[in-house]
PDB file of C-alpha atoms in Angstrom:
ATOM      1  CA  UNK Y   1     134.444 100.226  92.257  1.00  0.00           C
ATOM      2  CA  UNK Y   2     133.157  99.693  95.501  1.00  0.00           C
ATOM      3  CA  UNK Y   3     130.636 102.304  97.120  1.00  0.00           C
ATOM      4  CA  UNK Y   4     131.072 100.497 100.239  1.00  0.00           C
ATOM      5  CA  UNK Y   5     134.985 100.665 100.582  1.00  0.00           C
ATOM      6  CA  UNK Y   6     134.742 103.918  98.770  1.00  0.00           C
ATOM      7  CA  UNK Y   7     132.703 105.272 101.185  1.00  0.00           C
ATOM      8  CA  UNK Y   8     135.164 103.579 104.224  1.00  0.00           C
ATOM      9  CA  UNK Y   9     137.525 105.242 102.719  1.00  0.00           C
ATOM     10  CA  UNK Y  10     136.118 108.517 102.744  1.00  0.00           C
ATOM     11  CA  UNK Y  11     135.408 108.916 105.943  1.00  0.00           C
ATOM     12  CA  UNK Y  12     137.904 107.627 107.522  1.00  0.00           C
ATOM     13  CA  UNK Y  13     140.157 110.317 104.930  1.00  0.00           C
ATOM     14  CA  UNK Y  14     137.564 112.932 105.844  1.00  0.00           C
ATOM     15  CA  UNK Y  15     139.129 112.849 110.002  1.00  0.00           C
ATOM     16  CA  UNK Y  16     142.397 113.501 108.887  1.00  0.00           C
ATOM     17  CA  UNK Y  17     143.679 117.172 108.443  1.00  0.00           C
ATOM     18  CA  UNK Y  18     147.925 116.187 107.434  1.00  0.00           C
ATOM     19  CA  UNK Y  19     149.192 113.779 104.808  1.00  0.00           C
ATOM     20  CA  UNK Y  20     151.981 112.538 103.221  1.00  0.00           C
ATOM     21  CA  UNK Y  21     152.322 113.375  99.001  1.00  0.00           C
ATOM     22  CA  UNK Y  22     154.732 111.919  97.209  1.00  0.00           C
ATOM     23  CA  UNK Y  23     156.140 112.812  93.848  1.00  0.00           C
ATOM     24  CA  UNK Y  24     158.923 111.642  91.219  1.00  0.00           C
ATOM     25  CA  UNK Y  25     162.126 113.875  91.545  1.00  0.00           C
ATOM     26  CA  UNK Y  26     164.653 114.997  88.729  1.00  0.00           C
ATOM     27  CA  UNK Y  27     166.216 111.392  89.093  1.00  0.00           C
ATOM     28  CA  UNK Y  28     163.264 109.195  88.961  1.00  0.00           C
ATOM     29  CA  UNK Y  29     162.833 108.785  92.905  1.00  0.00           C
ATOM     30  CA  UNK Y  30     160.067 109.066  95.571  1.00  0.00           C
ATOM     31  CA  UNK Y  31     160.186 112.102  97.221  1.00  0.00           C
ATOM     32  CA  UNK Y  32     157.437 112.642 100.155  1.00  0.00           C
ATOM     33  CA  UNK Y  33     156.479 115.697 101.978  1.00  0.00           C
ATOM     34  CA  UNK Y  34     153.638 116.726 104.357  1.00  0.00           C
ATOM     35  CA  UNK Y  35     150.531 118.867 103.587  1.00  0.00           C
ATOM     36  CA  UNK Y  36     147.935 120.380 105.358  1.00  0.00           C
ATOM     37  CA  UNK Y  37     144.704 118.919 103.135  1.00  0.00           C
ATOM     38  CA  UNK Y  38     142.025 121.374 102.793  1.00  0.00           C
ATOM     39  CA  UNK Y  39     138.443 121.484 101.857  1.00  0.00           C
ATOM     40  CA  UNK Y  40     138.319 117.591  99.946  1.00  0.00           C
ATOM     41  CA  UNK Y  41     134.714 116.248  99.575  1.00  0.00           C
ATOM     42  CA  UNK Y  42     135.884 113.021  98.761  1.00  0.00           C
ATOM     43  CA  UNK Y  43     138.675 111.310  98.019  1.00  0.00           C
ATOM     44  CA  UNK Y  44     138.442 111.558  94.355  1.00  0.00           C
ATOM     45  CA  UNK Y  45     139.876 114.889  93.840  1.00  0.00           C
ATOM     46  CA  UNK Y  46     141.874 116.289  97.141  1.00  0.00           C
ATOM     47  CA  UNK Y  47     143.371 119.749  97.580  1.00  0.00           C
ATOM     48  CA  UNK Y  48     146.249 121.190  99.039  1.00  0.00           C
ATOM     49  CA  UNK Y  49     148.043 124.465  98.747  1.00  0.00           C
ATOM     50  CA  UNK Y  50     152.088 125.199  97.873  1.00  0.00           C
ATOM     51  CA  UNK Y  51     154.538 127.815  97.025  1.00  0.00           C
ATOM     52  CA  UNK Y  52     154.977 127.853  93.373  1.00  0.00           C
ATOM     53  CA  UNK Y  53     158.787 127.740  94.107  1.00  0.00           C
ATOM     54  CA  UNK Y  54     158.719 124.632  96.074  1.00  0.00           C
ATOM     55  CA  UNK Y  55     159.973 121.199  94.919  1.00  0.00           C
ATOM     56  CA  UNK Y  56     156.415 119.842  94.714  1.00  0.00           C
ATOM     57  CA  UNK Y  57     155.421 122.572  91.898  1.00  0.00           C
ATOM     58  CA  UNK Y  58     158.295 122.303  90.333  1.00  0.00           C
ATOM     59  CA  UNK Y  59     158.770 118.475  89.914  1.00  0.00           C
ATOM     60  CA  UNK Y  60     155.005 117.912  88.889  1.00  0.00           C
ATOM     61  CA  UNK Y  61     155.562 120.390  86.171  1.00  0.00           C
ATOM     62  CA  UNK Y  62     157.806 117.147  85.120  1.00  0.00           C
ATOM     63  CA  UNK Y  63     155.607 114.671  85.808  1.00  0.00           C
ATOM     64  CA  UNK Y  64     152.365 114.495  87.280  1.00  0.00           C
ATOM     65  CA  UNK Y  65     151.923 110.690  88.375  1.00  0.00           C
ATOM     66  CA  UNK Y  66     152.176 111.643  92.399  1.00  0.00           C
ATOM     67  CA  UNK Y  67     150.285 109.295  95.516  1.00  0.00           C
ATOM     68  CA  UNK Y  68     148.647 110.746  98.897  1.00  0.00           C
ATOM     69  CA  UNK Y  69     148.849 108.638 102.444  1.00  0.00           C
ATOM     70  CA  UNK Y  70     147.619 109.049 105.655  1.00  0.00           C
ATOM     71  CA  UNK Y  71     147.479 107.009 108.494  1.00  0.00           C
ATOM     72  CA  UNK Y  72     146.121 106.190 111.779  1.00  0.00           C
ATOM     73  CA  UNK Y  73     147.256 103.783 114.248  1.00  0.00           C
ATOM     74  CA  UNK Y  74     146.185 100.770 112.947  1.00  0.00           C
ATOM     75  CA  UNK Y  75     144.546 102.335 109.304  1.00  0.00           C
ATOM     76  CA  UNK Y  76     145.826 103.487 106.291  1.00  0.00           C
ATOM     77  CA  UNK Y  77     145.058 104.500 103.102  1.00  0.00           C
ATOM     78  CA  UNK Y  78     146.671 105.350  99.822  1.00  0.00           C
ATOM     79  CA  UNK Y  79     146.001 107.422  96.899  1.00  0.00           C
ATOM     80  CA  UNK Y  80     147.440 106.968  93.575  1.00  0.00           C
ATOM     81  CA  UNK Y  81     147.125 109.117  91.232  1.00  0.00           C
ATOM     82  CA  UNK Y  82     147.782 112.403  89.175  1.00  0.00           C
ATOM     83  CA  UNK Y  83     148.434 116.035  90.145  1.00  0.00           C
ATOM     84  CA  UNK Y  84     147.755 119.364  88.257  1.00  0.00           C
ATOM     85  CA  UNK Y  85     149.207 123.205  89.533  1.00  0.00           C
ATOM     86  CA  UNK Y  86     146.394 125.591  89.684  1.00  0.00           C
ATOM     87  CA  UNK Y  87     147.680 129.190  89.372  1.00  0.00           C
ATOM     88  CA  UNK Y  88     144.540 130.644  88.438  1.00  0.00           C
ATOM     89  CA  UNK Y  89     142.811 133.180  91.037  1.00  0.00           C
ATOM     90  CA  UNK Y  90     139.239 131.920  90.534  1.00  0.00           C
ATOM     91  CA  UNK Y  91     141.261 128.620  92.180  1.00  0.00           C
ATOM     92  CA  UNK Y  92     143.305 130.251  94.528  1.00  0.00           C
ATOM     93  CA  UNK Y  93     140.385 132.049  96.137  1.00  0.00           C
ATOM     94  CA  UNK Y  94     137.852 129.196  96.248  1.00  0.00           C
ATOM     95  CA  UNK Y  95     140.828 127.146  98.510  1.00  0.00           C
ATOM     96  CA  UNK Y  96     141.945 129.792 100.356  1.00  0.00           C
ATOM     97  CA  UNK Y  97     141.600 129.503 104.067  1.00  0.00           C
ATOM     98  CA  UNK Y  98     142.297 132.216 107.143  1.00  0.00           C
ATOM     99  CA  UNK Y  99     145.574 130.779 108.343  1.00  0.00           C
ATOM    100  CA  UNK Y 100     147.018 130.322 105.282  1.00  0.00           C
ATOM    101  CA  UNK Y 101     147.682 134.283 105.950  1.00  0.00           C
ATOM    102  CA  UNK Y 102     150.750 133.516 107.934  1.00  0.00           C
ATOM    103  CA  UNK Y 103     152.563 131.142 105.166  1.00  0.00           C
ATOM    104  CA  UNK Y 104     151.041 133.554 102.139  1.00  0.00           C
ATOM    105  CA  UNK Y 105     150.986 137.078 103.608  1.00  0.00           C
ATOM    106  CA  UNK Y 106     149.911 138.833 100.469  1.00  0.00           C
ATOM    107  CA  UNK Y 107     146.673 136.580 101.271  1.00  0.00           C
ATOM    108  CA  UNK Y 108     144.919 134.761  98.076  1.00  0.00           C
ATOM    109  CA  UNK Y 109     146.493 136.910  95.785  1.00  0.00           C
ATOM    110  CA  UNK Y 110     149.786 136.084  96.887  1.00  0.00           C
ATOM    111  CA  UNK Y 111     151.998 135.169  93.782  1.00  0.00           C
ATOM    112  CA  UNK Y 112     153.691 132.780  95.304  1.00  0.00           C
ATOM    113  CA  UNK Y 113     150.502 130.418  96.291  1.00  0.00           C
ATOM    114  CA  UNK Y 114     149.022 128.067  93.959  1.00  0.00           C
ATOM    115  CA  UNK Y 115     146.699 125.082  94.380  1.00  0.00           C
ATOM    116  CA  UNK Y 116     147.268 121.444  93.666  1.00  0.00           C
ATOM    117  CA  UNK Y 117     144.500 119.630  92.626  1.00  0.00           C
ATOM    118  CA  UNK Y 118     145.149 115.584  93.098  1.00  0.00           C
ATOM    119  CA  UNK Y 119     143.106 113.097  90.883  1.00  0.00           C
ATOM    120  CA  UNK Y 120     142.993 109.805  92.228  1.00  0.00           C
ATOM    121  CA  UNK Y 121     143.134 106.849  90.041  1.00  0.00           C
ATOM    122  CA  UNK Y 122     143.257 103.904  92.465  1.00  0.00           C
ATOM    123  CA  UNK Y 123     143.035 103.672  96.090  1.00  0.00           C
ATOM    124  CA  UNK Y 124     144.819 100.839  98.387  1.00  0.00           C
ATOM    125  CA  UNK Y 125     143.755 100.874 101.993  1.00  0.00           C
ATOM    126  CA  UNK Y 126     144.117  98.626 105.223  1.00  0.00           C
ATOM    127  CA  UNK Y 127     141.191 100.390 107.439  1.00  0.00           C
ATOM    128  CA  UNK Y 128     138.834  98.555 110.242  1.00  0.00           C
ATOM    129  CA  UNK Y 129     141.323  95.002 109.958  1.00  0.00           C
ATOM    130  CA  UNK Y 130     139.864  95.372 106.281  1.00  0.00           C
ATOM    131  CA  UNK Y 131     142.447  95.597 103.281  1.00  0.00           C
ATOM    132  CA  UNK Y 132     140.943  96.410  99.818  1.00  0.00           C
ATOM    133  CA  UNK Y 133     142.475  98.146  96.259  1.00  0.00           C
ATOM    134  CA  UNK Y 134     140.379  99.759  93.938  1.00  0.00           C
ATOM    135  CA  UNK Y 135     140.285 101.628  90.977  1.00  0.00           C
ATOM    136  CA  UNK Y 136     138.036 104.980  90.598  1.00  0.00           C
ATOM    137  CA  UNK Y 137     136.514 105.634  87.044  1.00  0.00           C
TER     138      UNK Y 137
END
């Protein structure tokens, strides 16, 4: 890998706040939906919250291979990689965030929030006129 396209990569992931995540559904398709991304160092392991009922948790409970994309105008970048529920509370509380109060109102003990912890595995991006793919180990 990289450390100078990782680190591209990171910050131009660390300006963006909403992405795209994209999972396999019950018949083998692409399905994308946006999230609010919250508290990601880097862009090795990202976080985002979801209601345990929602297609998300229940189609990566099927199959975890899942990707992440965000864009600018002219930059974009990729994430490929696998997904894992977090229902645990020691989880749910180091994630939680103030607003989430209005989409979980039992706050971060809510039983219908849970975490989703993405893994990437390989990283594609077009950022700066400057397109690269690499793996993360």
């Amino acid at each position: 890998m990289d450390k100078k396209l990782f680190e591209k990569a990171n910050q131009f992931f660390k300006t963006r706040e909403n992405a795209s995540f994209s999972v396999i559904d019950e018949k083998g398709y692409p399905s994308s939906s946006a999230i609010w991304l919250i508290g990601n160092e880097d862009i090795s392991e990202i976080y985002f919250s979801t209601f345990v009922d929602s297609n998300k948790y229940n189609r990566l409970k099927k199959c975890n291979k899942a990707s992440i994309c965000s864009y600018s105008e002219f930059n974009n970048l990729t994430l490929v990689g696998e997904a894992e529920v977090l229902t645990d509370q020691k989880s749910k509380s180091e994630h939680w965030q103030e607003p989430f109060i209005h989409i979980y109102p039992k706050g971060e003990t809510d039983p219908t929030y849970c975490i989703i912890k993405f893994t990437t595995k390989r990283v594609s991006m077009h950022i700066d006129h400057e397109g690269a793919e690499f793996v993360i180990e």
